[in-house]
Short mmCIF file of C-alpha atoms and ligand atoms in Angstrom, two decimals:
data_model
loop_
_atom_site.label_atom_id
_atom_site.label_comp_id
_atom_site.label_asym_id
_atom_site.label_seq_id
_atom_site.Cartn_x
_atom_site.Cartn_y
_atom_site.Cartn_z
CA MET A 1 -0.32 -0.07 0.21
CA SER A 2 1.11 3.54 -0.62
CA THR A 3 1.10 6.37 1.62
CA PHE A 4 -2.03 7.68 0.20
CA GLN A 5 -5.24 6.88 0.08
CA ALA A 6 -8.48 8.14 -1.92
CA PRO A 7 -9.79 11.43 0.01
CA LYS A 8 -12.35 10.68 2.50
CA GLY A 9 -16.25 10.00 0.96
CA THR A 10 -14.39 9.44 -2.59
CA TYR A 11 -13.65 6.06 -3.61
CA ASP A 12 -11.46 4.77 -6.89
CA LEU A 13 -13.63 2.94 -9.60
CA LEU A 14 -11.15 -0.25 -10.52
CA PRO A 15 -11.72 -3.38 -12.85
CA PRO A 16 -13.86 -5.16 -13.03
CA LYS A 17 -16.63 -3.19 -11.21
CA SER A 18 -15.41 -0.10 -13.43
CA ALA A 19 -17.13 -1.69 -16.65
CA LYS A 20 -20.54 -2.23 -14.84
CA PHE A 21 -20.28 1.53 -14.10
CA LEU A 22 -19.36 2.58 -17.73
CA ALA A 23 -22.29 0.08 -18.77
CA VAL A 24 -24.76 2.04 -16.19
CA ARG A 25 -23.94 5.46 -17.96
CA GLU A 26 -23.89 4.34 -21.44
CA ALA A 27 -27.42 2.71 -20.59
CA ILE A 28 -28.80 5.90 -19.07
CA ALA A 29 -27.85 7.85 -21.97
CA ALA A 30 -28.77 5.79 -24.63
CA PRO A 31 -32.61 6.87 -24.29
CA LEU A 32 -31.57 10.47 -24.46
CA LYS A 33 -29.18 9.81 -27.56
CA ASN A 34 -32.30 7.89 -28.95
CA SER A 35 -34.67 11.17 -28.43
CA GLY A 36 -33.22 14.01 -29.76
CA TYR A 37 -30.90 14.94 -27.01
CA SER A 38 -27.32 16.16 -27.74
CA TYR A 39 -24.10 15.84 -25.67
CA ILE A 40 -23.06 18.84 -23.68
CA GLU A 41 -19.67 19.21 -21.29
CA THR A 42 -19.05 22.01 -19.10
CA PRO A 43 -16.14 22.45 -17.03
CA GLY A 44 -15.90 21.09 -13.48
CA PHE A 45 -16.09 24.28 -11.75
CA GLU A 46 -18.04 27.60 -12.14
CA ASN A 47 -18.20 30.93 -10.69
CA VAL A 48 -19.84 30.32 -6.99
CA GLU A 49 -22.46 32.69 -7.73
CA LEU A 50 -23.82 30.58 -10.47
CA PHE A 51 -24.86 28.23 -7.86
CA SER A 52 -25.74 30.70 -4.98
CA ARG A 53 -28.30 32.25 -7.33
CA GLY A 54 -29.67 29.25 -9.74
CA VAL A 55 -29.48 26.35 -7.11
CA GLY A 56 -30.26 29.09 -4.24
CA GLU A 57 -28.81 30.35 -0.79
CA SER A 58 -31.59 28.49 1.18
CA THR A 59 -30.63 24.91 -0.15
CA ASP A 60 -28.27 22.95 1.61
CA ILE A 61 -26.31 22.16 -1.46
CA VAL A 62 -25.21 25.74 -1.53
CA SER A 63 -25.32 26.52 2.33
CA LYS A 64 -23.31 23.56 3.37
CA GLU A 65 -22.11 21.04 0.48
CA MET A 66 -20.14 23.17 -1.83
CA TYR A 67 -16.76 23.26 -2.43
CA VAL A 68 -15.94 27.11 -2.58
CA PHE A 69 -12.13 27.98 -3.57
CA GLU A 70 -10.76 31.28 -4.74
CA THR A 71 -8.08 30.98 -6.95
CA ARG A 72 -4.72 32.73 -7.42
CA GLY A 73 -6.43 35.67 -9.33
CA GLY A 74 -8.97 36.20 -6.44
CA THR A 75 -11.86 34.66 -8.37
CA LYS A 76 -14.39 32.58 -6.22
CA LEU A 77 -15.26 29.53 -8.06
CA ALA A 78 -17.23 26.56 -6.69
CA LEU A 79 -16.86 22.84 -7.86
CA ARG A 80 -19.69 21.83 -9.03
CA PRO A 81 -22.59 20.22 -6.93
CA GLU A 82 -25.44 19.62 -9.83
CA GLY A 83 -25.57 20.11 -13.48
CA THR A 84 -28.40 22.13 -14.43
CA ALA A 85 -27.32 25.64 -13.80
CA SER A 86 -24.14 25.22 -15.48
CA VAL A 87 -25.75 23.53 -18.65
CA LEU A 88 -28.29 26.53 -18.95
CA ARG A 89 -25.39 28.92 -18.23
CA ALA A 90 -23.52 27.19 -21.13
CA ALA A 91 -26.72 27.44 -23.33
CA LEU A 92 -27.58 30.91 -22.52
CA GLU A 93 -23.95 31.86 -23.08
CA ALA A 94 -23.84 30.44 -26.76
CA ASN A 95 -27.17 31.52 -27.79
CA LEU A 96 -28.49 28.06 -28.45
CA HIS A 97 -31.53 29.26 -27.65
CA LYS A 98 -31.75 32.06 -30.14
CA ALA A 99 -30.83 29.27 -33.19
CA GLY A 100 -34.63 28.75 -33.23
CA ASN A 101 -35.28 25.25 -32.36
CA LEU A 102 -36.87 25.22 -29.15
CA PRO A 103 -36.65 23.05 -26.65
CA VAL A 104 -32.76 22.96 -26.78
CA LYS A 105 -32.59 18.98 -25.91
CA LEU A 106 -29.20 18.28 -24.18
CA TRP A 107 -27.70 15.41 -22.20
CA TYR A 108 -24.49 15.34 -19.93
CA ALA A 109 -22.14 13.16 -17.88
CA GLY A 110 -19.94 13.76 -15.25
CA SER A 111 -18.40 14.06 -11.44
CA TYR A 112 -20.05 16.24 -9.14
CA TYR A 113 -18.95 17.46 -5.67
CA ARG A 114 -20.78 18.03 -2.47
CA TYR A 115 -19.46 17.98 1.20
CA GLU A 116 -21.48 15.66 2.61
CA ARG A 117 -21.19 13.04 5.65
CA PRO A 118 -20.01 10.12 3.74
CA GLN A 119 -22.25 6.73 3.90
CA ALA A 120 -23.12 4.08 1.93
CA GLY A 121 -24.59 5.84 -1.44
CA ARG A 122 -23.64 9.31 -0.34
CA TYR A 123 -20.08 10.41 -1.56
CA ARG A 124 -18.11 13.91 -1.77
CA HIS A 125 -17.37 12.74 -5.53
CA PHE A 126 -20.17 10.87 -7.54
CA SER A 127 -21.46 10.84 -10.66
CA GLN A 128 -24.60 11.81 -12.45
CA VAL A 129 -25.93 11.45 -16.17
CA GLY A 130 -28.21 14.57 -16.75
CA ALA A 131 -30.83 15.43 -19.43
CA GLU A 132 -32.17 19.20 -20.20
CA ALA A 133 -34.96 20.60 -22.54
CA ILE A 134 -34.87 24.33 -22.46
CA GLY A 135 -37.45 26.73 -23.42
CA ALA A 136 -40.58 24.79 -23.90
CA GLU A 137 -43.26 24.39 -21.94
CA ASP A 138 -45.28 21.39 -22.52
CA PRO A 139 -46.41 18.79 -20.36
CA ALA A 140 -45.37 15.93 -22.96
CA LEU A 141 -41.96 17.12 -22.50
CA ASP A 142 -42.10 16.70 -18.91
CA ALA A 143 -43.67 13.24 -19.49
CA GLU A 144 -40.85 12.47 -21.77
CA MET A 145 -38.38 13.10 -19.55
CA ILE A 146 -39.91 10.67 -16.78
CA ILE A 147 -40.40 7.99 -19.52
CA LEU A 148 -36.87 8.11 -20.90
CA ALA A 149 -35.63 7.72 -16.79
CA ASP A 150 -37.86 4.88 -16.57
CA GLN A 151 -36.57 3.24 -20.01
CA ALA A 152 -32.97 3.42 -18.74
CA TYR A 153 -33.74 1.83 -15.84
CA ARG A 154 -35.63 -0.95 -17.06
CA SER A 155 -33.22 -1.45 -19.96
CA LEU A 156 -30.63 -2.08 -16.98
CA GLY A 157 -33.12 -4.92 -15.32
CA LEU A 158 -33.93 -2.76 -12.33
CA ARG A 159 -37.90 -3.25 -11.35
CA GLU A 160 -37.79 -2.43 -7.61
CA PHE A 161 -37.73 1.47 -8.15
CA ARG A 162 -40.71 3.84 -7.91
CA ILE A 163 -41.66 7.02 -9.50
CA LEU A 164 -42.62 10.06 -7.08
CA LEU A 165 -44.64 12.71 -8.80
CA ASN A 166 -45.77 16.26 -7.58
CA SER A 167 -46.68 19.42 -8.66
CA LEU A 168 -44.90 22.72 -6.90
CA GLY A 169 -47.19 25.07 -8.56
CA ASP A 170 -45.74 27.91 -10.31
CA LYS A 171 -45.16 32.06 -9.18
CA GLU A 172 -48.69 32.48 -9.19
CA CYS A 173 -49.96 29.81 -6.95
CA ARG A 174 -47.04 28.72 -4.90
CA PRO A 175 -46.57 31.89 -2.79
CA VAL A 176 -50.10 31.94 -1.64
CA TYR A 177 -49.54 28.61 -0.44
CA ARG A 178 -46.11 29.43 1.17
CA ASP A 179 -47.82 31.83 3.08
CA ALA A 180 -50.44 29.54 4.46
CA LEU A 181 -47.70 26.98 5.51
CA GLN A 182 -45.46 29.74 6.95
CA GLY A 183 -48.58 30.64 9.28
CA PHE A 184 -48.92 26.92 9.97
CA LEU A 185 -45.55 25.97 10.81
CA ARG A 186 -44.93 28.74 12.97
CA GLY A 187 -47.51 27.38 15.60
CA LEU A 188 -45.35 24.27 15.96
CA GLU A 189 -42.86 23.23 18.38
CA LEU A 190 -39.80 23.25 16.34
CA ASP A 191 -35.96 23.74 16.90
CA GLU A 192 -33.69 26.94 16.24
CA GLU A 193 -32.72 25.71 12.82
CA THR A 194 -36.03 24.31 11.64
CA ARG A 195 -37.58 27.77 12.57
CA ARG A 196 -35.20 29.31 10.54
CA ARG A 197 -36.09 27.33 7.52
CA ILE A 198 -39.92 28.34 7.80
CA ASP A 199 -38.54 31.80 6.51
CA ILE A 200 -36.48 30.62 4.05
CA ASN A 201 -37.37 27.69 2.43
CA PRO A 202 -40.54 26.66 4.11
CA LEU A 203 -41.68 23.89 1.62
CA ARG A 204 -38.55 21.77 2.81
CA VAL A 205 -39.90 21.46 6.13
CA LEU A 206 -42.24 18.84 5.07
CA ASP A 207 -39.27 16.74 3.73
CA ASP A 208 -37.88 16.39 7.67
CA LYS A 209 -37.36 12.91 8.32
CA ARG A 210 -37.66 13.29 11.90
CA ALA A 211 -40.95 11.66 13.50
CA GLU A 212 -41.33 14.09 15.86
CA VAL A 213 -41.53 16.68 13.20
CA GLN A 214 -43.67 14.36 11.07
CA LYS A 215 -46.10 13.98 13.64
CA GLN A 216 -46.82 17.82 14.13
CA LEU A 217 -47.08 18.41 10.08
CA VAL A 218 -50.52 16.18 10.24
CA GLY A 219 -52.93 18.70 9.25
CA ALA A 220 -50.59 20.98 7.35
CA PRO A 221 -52.10 22.97 4.22
CA MET A 222 -51.24 20.92 1.23
CA LEU A 223 -50.10 22.40 -2.01
CA ARG A 224 -52.25 20.22 -4.13
CA ASP A 225 -55.17 22.31 -2.33
CA TYR A 226 -53.78 25.78 -3.69
CA LEU A 227 -52.53 24.64 -7.30
CA CYS A 228 -54.15 27.43 -9.81
CA ASP A 229 -56.34 26.11 -12.59
CA ALA A 230 -53.46 26.25 -15.21
CA CYS A 231 -51.26 24.09 -12.83
CA LYS A 232 -53.69 21.74 -11.98
CA ALA A 233 -54.67 21.23 -15.80
CA TYR A 234 -50.90 20.89 -16.48
CA HIS A 235 -50.12 18.35 -14.18
CA GLU A 236 -53.38 16.22 -14.90
CA GLU A 237 -51.88 16.07 -18.61
CA VAL A 238 -48.78 15.11 -17.34
CA ARG A 239 -50.25 12.27 -15.24
CA GLU A 240 -52.25 11.23 -18.18
CA LEU A 241 -49.40 11.07 -20.74
CA LEU A 242 -47.72 8.88 -18.15
CA THR A 243 -50.23 6.53 -17.86
CA GLY A 244 -50.72 6.51 -21.38
CA ALA A 245 -47.56 5.39 -21.81
CA GLY A 246 -47.79 2.59 -19.24
CA VAL A 247 -45.37 4.25 -16.73
CA ALA A 248 -46.64 3.57 -13.03
CA PHE A 249 -46.04 6.53 -10.60
CA GLU A 250 -47.18 7.67 -7.14
CA ASP A 251 -48.79 10.89 -6.37
CA ASP A 252 -46.50 12.42 -3.29
CA GLU A 253 -47.77 15.68 -2.45
CA LYS A 254 -45.01 16.24 0.32
CA LEU A 255 -42.33 15.57 -2.37
CA VAL A 256 -40.53 18.90 -2.62
CA ARG A 257 -36.96 18.24 -3.56
CA GLY A 258 -33.79 20.37 -2.34
CA LEU A 259 -33.41 22.98 -4.99
CA ASP A 260 -34.98 26.33 -4.98
CA TYR A 261 -35.42 26.40 -8.94
CA TYR A 262 -38.10 24.21 -9.23
CA THR A 263 -41.78 24.63 -10.52
CA ARG A 264 -44.75 22.91 -11.42
CA THR A 265 -43.94 18.96 -12.09
CA THR A 266 -41.46 17.23 -10.05
CA PHE A 267 -40.24 14.05 -9.16
CA GLU A 268 -37.80 11.42 -7.94
CA PHE A 269 -36.93 8.01 -8.53
CA VAL A 270 -36.46 5.67 -5.67
CA HIS A 271 -35.12 2.30 -5.05
CA ASP A 272 -36.57 0.31 -1.86
CA GLY A 273 -33.24 -1.73 -1.91
CA LEU A 274 -31.01 1.37 -0.64
CA GLY A 275 -31.94 2.16 2.67
CA SER A 276 -31.88 5.93 3.58
CA GLN A 277 -30.11 6.47 0.62
CA SER A 278 -33.13 5.81 -1.58
CA ALA A 279 -33.04 8.41 -4.30
CA VAL A 280 -31.51 7.22 -7.41
CA GLY A 281 -32.70 10.38 -9.40
CA GLY A 282 -34.55 13.21 -9.68
CA GLY A 283 -35.63 16.40 -11.49
CA GLY A 284 -38.20 18.42 -12.36
CA ARG A 285 -39.70 21.74 -14.27
CA TYR A 286 -37.43 25.08 -13.50
CA ASP A 287 -39.55 27.99 -15.13
CA GLY A 288 -37.60 30.38 -13.47
CA LEU A 289 -34.12 29.44 -13.27
CA SER A 290 -33.00 30.94 -16.81
CA GLU A 291 -34.46 34.79 -15.50
CA MET A 292 -32.68 33.83 -11.95
CA ILE A 293 -29.55 33.86 -13.77
CA GLY A 294 -29.83 36.64 -16.06
CA GLY A 295 -31.13 35.12 -18.85
CA PRO A 296 -34.57 35.51 -20.72
CA ALA A 297 -37.70 33.70 -19.77
CA LEU A 298 -37.22 29.83 -20.66
CA PRO A 299 -39.24 27.16 -19.26
CA SER A 300 -37.58 23.84 -18.82
CA VAL A 301 -37.56 20.61 -17.31
CA GLY A 302 -34.69 18.26 -16.37
CA TRP A 303 -33.48 15.40 -14.50
CA ALA A 304 -30.07 13.72 -13.24
CA LEU A 305 -29.93 10.22 -12.15
CA GLY A 306 -27.02 9.19 -9.81
CA VAL A 307 -24.78 6.61 -11.59
CA ASP A 308 -23.13 5.46 -8.17
CA ARG A 309 -26.70 4.55 -6.87
CA THR A 310 -27.94 2.96 -9.77
CA VAL A 311 -24.90 0.44 -9.68
CA LEU A 312 -25.64 -0.04 -5.93
CA ALA A 313 -29.39 -0.46 -6.74
CA LEU A 314 -28.24 -3.34 -9.47
CA GLU A 315 -26.35 -5.11 -6.91
CA ALA A 316 -29.30 -4.50 -4.24
CA GLU A 317 -31.68 -6.37 -7.00
CA GLY A 318 -29.03 -8.95 -7.83
CA ILE A 319 -28.85 -7.93 -11.44
CA GLU A 320 -25.41 -9.28 -13.29
CA LEU A 321 -25.07 -7.10 -16.42
CA ASP A 322 -24.08 -9.03 -19.50
CA LEU A 323 -20.85 -7.28 -19.92
CA PRO A 324 -19.28 -8.85 -23.18
CA SER A 325 -15.50 -9.93 -22.42
CA THR A 326 -13.39 -7.03 -23.71
CA THR A 327 -10.58 -9.16 -25.29
CA SER A 328 -11.58 -12.03 -27.95
CA VAL A 329 -8.21 -12.96 -28.82
CA TYR A 330 -4.85 -13.72 -26.89
CA ALA A 331 -1.72 -13.96 -28.41
CA VAL A 332 0.96 -16.30 -26.56
CA PRO A 333 4.38 -16.11 -28.14
CA LEU A 334 6.96 -18.91 -27.39
CA GLY A 335 10.48 -17.39 -28.05
CA GLU A 336 11.89 -14.01 -29.80
CA GLU A 337 11.05 -14.94 -33.37
CA ALA A 338 7.46 -15.59 -32.48
CA ARG A 339 7.20 -12.42 -30.29
CA ARG A 340 7.83 -10.23 -33.24
CA VAL A 341 5.52 -12.15 -35.40
CA LEU A 342 2.77 -12.35 -33.11
CA PHE A 343 2.70 -8.94 -31.95
CA GLY A 344 2.41 -8.15 -35.70
CA VAL A 345 -0.46 -10.31 -35.82
CA VAL A 346 -2.24 -8.69 -32.74
CA THR A 347 -1.51 -5.36 -34.67
CA GLU A 348 -3.50 -6.60 -37.56
CA LEU A 349 -6.35 -7.99 -35.70
CA ARG A 350 -7.10 -4.61 -33.86
CA LYS A 351 -6.83 -2.90 -37.09
CA ALA A 352 -9.71 -5.06 -38.38
CA GLY A 353 -11.44 -4.48 -35.33
CA VAL A 354 -10.85 -7.41 -33.53
CA ALA A 355 -10.62 -6.94 -29.82
CA ALA A 356 -7.22 -8.73 -29.01
CA ASP A 357 -4.34 -8.86 -26.52
CA PHE A 358 -0.79 -9.91 -26.28
CA SER A 359 1.35 -11.76 -23.49
CA TYR A 360 4.13 -9.33 -22.80
CA GLY A 361 7.22 -9.68 -20.57
CA GLY A 362 8.38 -12.97 -22.00
CA LYS A 363 6.28 -15.43 -19.75
CA GLY A 364 6.30 -19.06 -20.24
CA LEU A 365 3.50 -21.26 -21.73
CA LYS A 366 2.18 -22.24 -18.48
CA GLY A 367 1.96 -18.25 -16.66
CA ALA A 368 0.96 -16.84 -20.43
CA MET A 369 -2.05 -19.43 -20.85
CA LYS A 370 -3.10 -18.36 -17.03
CA ASN A 371 -3.20 -14.63 -18.45
CA ALA A 372 -5.19 -15.76 -21.54
CA ASN A 373 -7.63 -17.24 -19.36
CA ARG A 374 -8.19 -14.52 -17.18
CA SER A 375 -8.50 -12.22 -20.20
CA GLY A 376 -11.79 -13.86 -20.88
CA ALA A 377 -10.69 -14.55 -24.72
CA ARG A 378 -12.57 -16.71 -26.92
CA TYR A 379 -9.31 -17.69 -28.88
CA THR A 380 -5.94 -17.81 -27.91
CA ILE A 381 -2.80 -17.98 -30.70
CA VAL A 382 -0.01 -19.50 -29.65
CA ALA A 383 2.96 -20.10 -31.76
CA GLY A 384 6.85 -21.24 -31.38
CA GLU A 385 9.66 -21.60 -33.52
CA ARG A 386 8.43 -24.89 -35.05
CA ASP A 387 5.28 -23.63 -35.81
CA LEU A 388 6.69 -20.73 -37.61
CA ALA A 389 9.04 -22.60 -39.38
CA GLU A 390 6.33 -24.24 -41.18
CA GLY A 391 4.68 -20.94 -41.35
CA LEU A 392 1.69 -22.06 -38.94
CA VAL A 393 -0.04 -20.75 -35.63
CA GLN A 394 -1.93 -22.72 -33.47
CA LEU A 395 -5.53 -21.37 -32.86
CA LYS A 396 -6.98 -22.47 -29.61
CA ASP A 397 -10.74 -22.30 -29.13
CA MET A 398 -10.58 -21.46 -25.09
CA GLU A 399 -14.54 -22.71 -25.08
CA SER A 400 -14.31 -26.23 -26.60
CA GLY A 401 -10.25 -26.70 -25.98
CA GLU A 402 -9.99 -27.40 -29.42
CA GLN A 403 -6.64 -26.65 -31.24
CA THR A 404 -6.12 -25.91 -34.68
CA ALA A 405 -2.73 -25.20 -36.84
CA ILE A 406 -3.77 -22.23 -39.67
CA ALA A 407 -1.45 -20.57 -41.86
CA LEU A 408 0.15 -17.59 -40.35
CA ALA A 409 -0.98 -15.32 -43.37
CA GLU A 410 -4.61 -16.30 -43.04
CA VAL A 411 -5.10 -16.10 -39.38
CA VAL A 412 -6.55 -12.81 -39.42
CA ALA A 413 -9.16 -13.48 -41.38
CA ALA A 414 -9.73 -16.77 -40.18
CA VAL A 415 -10.30 -15.42 -36.54
CA ALA A 416 -12.53 -12.30 -37.84
CA ALA A 417 -14.69 -15.06 -39.75
CA ARG A 418 -15.07 -17.10 -36.45
CA LEU A 419 -15.97 -14.05 -34.36
CA ALA A 420 -18.53 -12.86 -36.85
P1 ATP B 501 -30.48 13.02 -1.47
O1 ATP B 501 -31.71 13.29 -0.81
O2 ATP B 501 -30.22 11.37 -1.04
O3 ATP B 501 -29.38 13.96 -0.93
P2 ATP B 501 -30.35 14.90 -3.62
O4 ATP B 501 -32.06 15.40 -3.38
O5 ATP B 501 -29.37 16.05 -3.09
O6 ATP B 501 -30.36 13.33 -2.95
P3 ATP B 501 -29.94 15.46 -6.93
O7 ATP B 501 -29.29 16.82 -6.00
O8 ATP B 501 -31.28 15.56 -6.89
O9 ATP B 501 -30.10 14.85 -5.08
O10 ATP B 501 -29.34 14.33 -7.39
C1 ATP B 501 -29.89 13.42 -8.27
C2 ATP B 501 -29.20 12.27 -7.79
O11 ATP B 501 -27.77 12.10 -7.73
C3 ATP B 501 -29.46 11.64 -6.67
O12 ATP B 501 -30.96 10.97 -6.71
C4 ATP B 501 -28.84 10.64 -6.13
O13 ATP B 501 -28.70 9.27 -6.98
C5 ATP B 501 -27.47 11.52 -6.77
N1 ATP B 501 -26.80 11.80 -5.57
C6 ATP B 501 -26.90 13.02 -5.07
N2 ATP B 501 -25.95 13.24 -4.24
C7 ATP B 501 -25.30 12.18 -3.90
C8 ATP B 501 -23.83 11.97 -3.43
N3 ATP B 501 -23.42 12.63 -2.53
N4 ATP B 501 -23.56 10.96 -3.47
C9 ATP B 501 -23.98 9.78 -4.21
N5 ATP B 501 -24.91 10.31 -5.28
C10 ATP B 501 -25.67 11.35 -4.98
MG1 MG B 502 -28.78 15.88 -1.17
#
């Protein structure tokens, strides 16, 4: 072991598990690529103001969890704690919304950073795949988002997840509700910090996990009863489209989520095998965010799915992904001459699109065959001086154990044909 270890709250993605991680990321991205979403990449850090304004000062993310630092030049930056604010900032900066094709549909994948108390499923460095549809207000777009996430999880074989759905209202009806809720909450026996929360983010109090708080919340005014007609109709349409698509969901009127910028549709994907870190993904509509960060009105909707927790969910359901072995052919040279010749064969195989690897380090036959086995290769090519003198190599089928002599000049074509 070296003197250094991965920092607290982080972990290294190592083979073979790293292949699973990559497959999950690809599986989440696939339905997006298939539905008009283009790839976007933004920096790992941004001006701290983008998040304090865009995500909201009152959120845990900004007030407690953000990695903030000052550059040598005196600029205050933050490691990105989430993706939406950055993606919208980039879209606005490049005027993507003016290209005349709304909504602008984007997907992304990357690392995010939050200074949290590390525990199973909760890390300080984690990975998300996200999607944003910017500049359109259409219940079908909200439904599309949820359907695509559902499709991604199902394509991985996941079944024990649930979709929680709610509407947070808009700038007309939410303030009225907020007032009513604040009035109710002020009458309760709450600790100092929760009292402060009543002023800055009262909806979050509904989300409090403590039983003694939840007990007092019985009878609290519910947002559902305050939704304006437009919000009600919008939400009903989203629900009908989901039902029409065969996507099951649960209405959860307490679902508020941590970010300030959400309006109307809000949803979360929870997995029942993950204990207290049960949210595998979430998102919603954020009609006001663009204006909050200095852009025009651009109603938008998006989600982010956690890759780490999705991998944990696969493990919880005992799902083994069908990951094909990455190496198809393994070359084992016996002697100097064979080393040069087979190295050439491996290079040719790779050029022909066959995944091939080579026994490096001048190992003997036994050690080399052990590595060939470990590589998962379907075929091994073995050659020694006597074979080469006859212009031959030995092709071994690792499944049947059968060995065939093949002309050196034909081995690339022969292997490619067998693998096809
Ligand atoms: P939680 O309630 O668990 O803190 P969140 O509401 O903060 O989640 P979001 O900001 O909605 O999470 O992020 C979307 C997804 O990213 C989450 O559903 C989760 O899968 C993942 N995620 C968020 N924070 C972490 C973390 N610290 N470690 C691992 N994954 C995370
Ligand atoms: Mg969180």
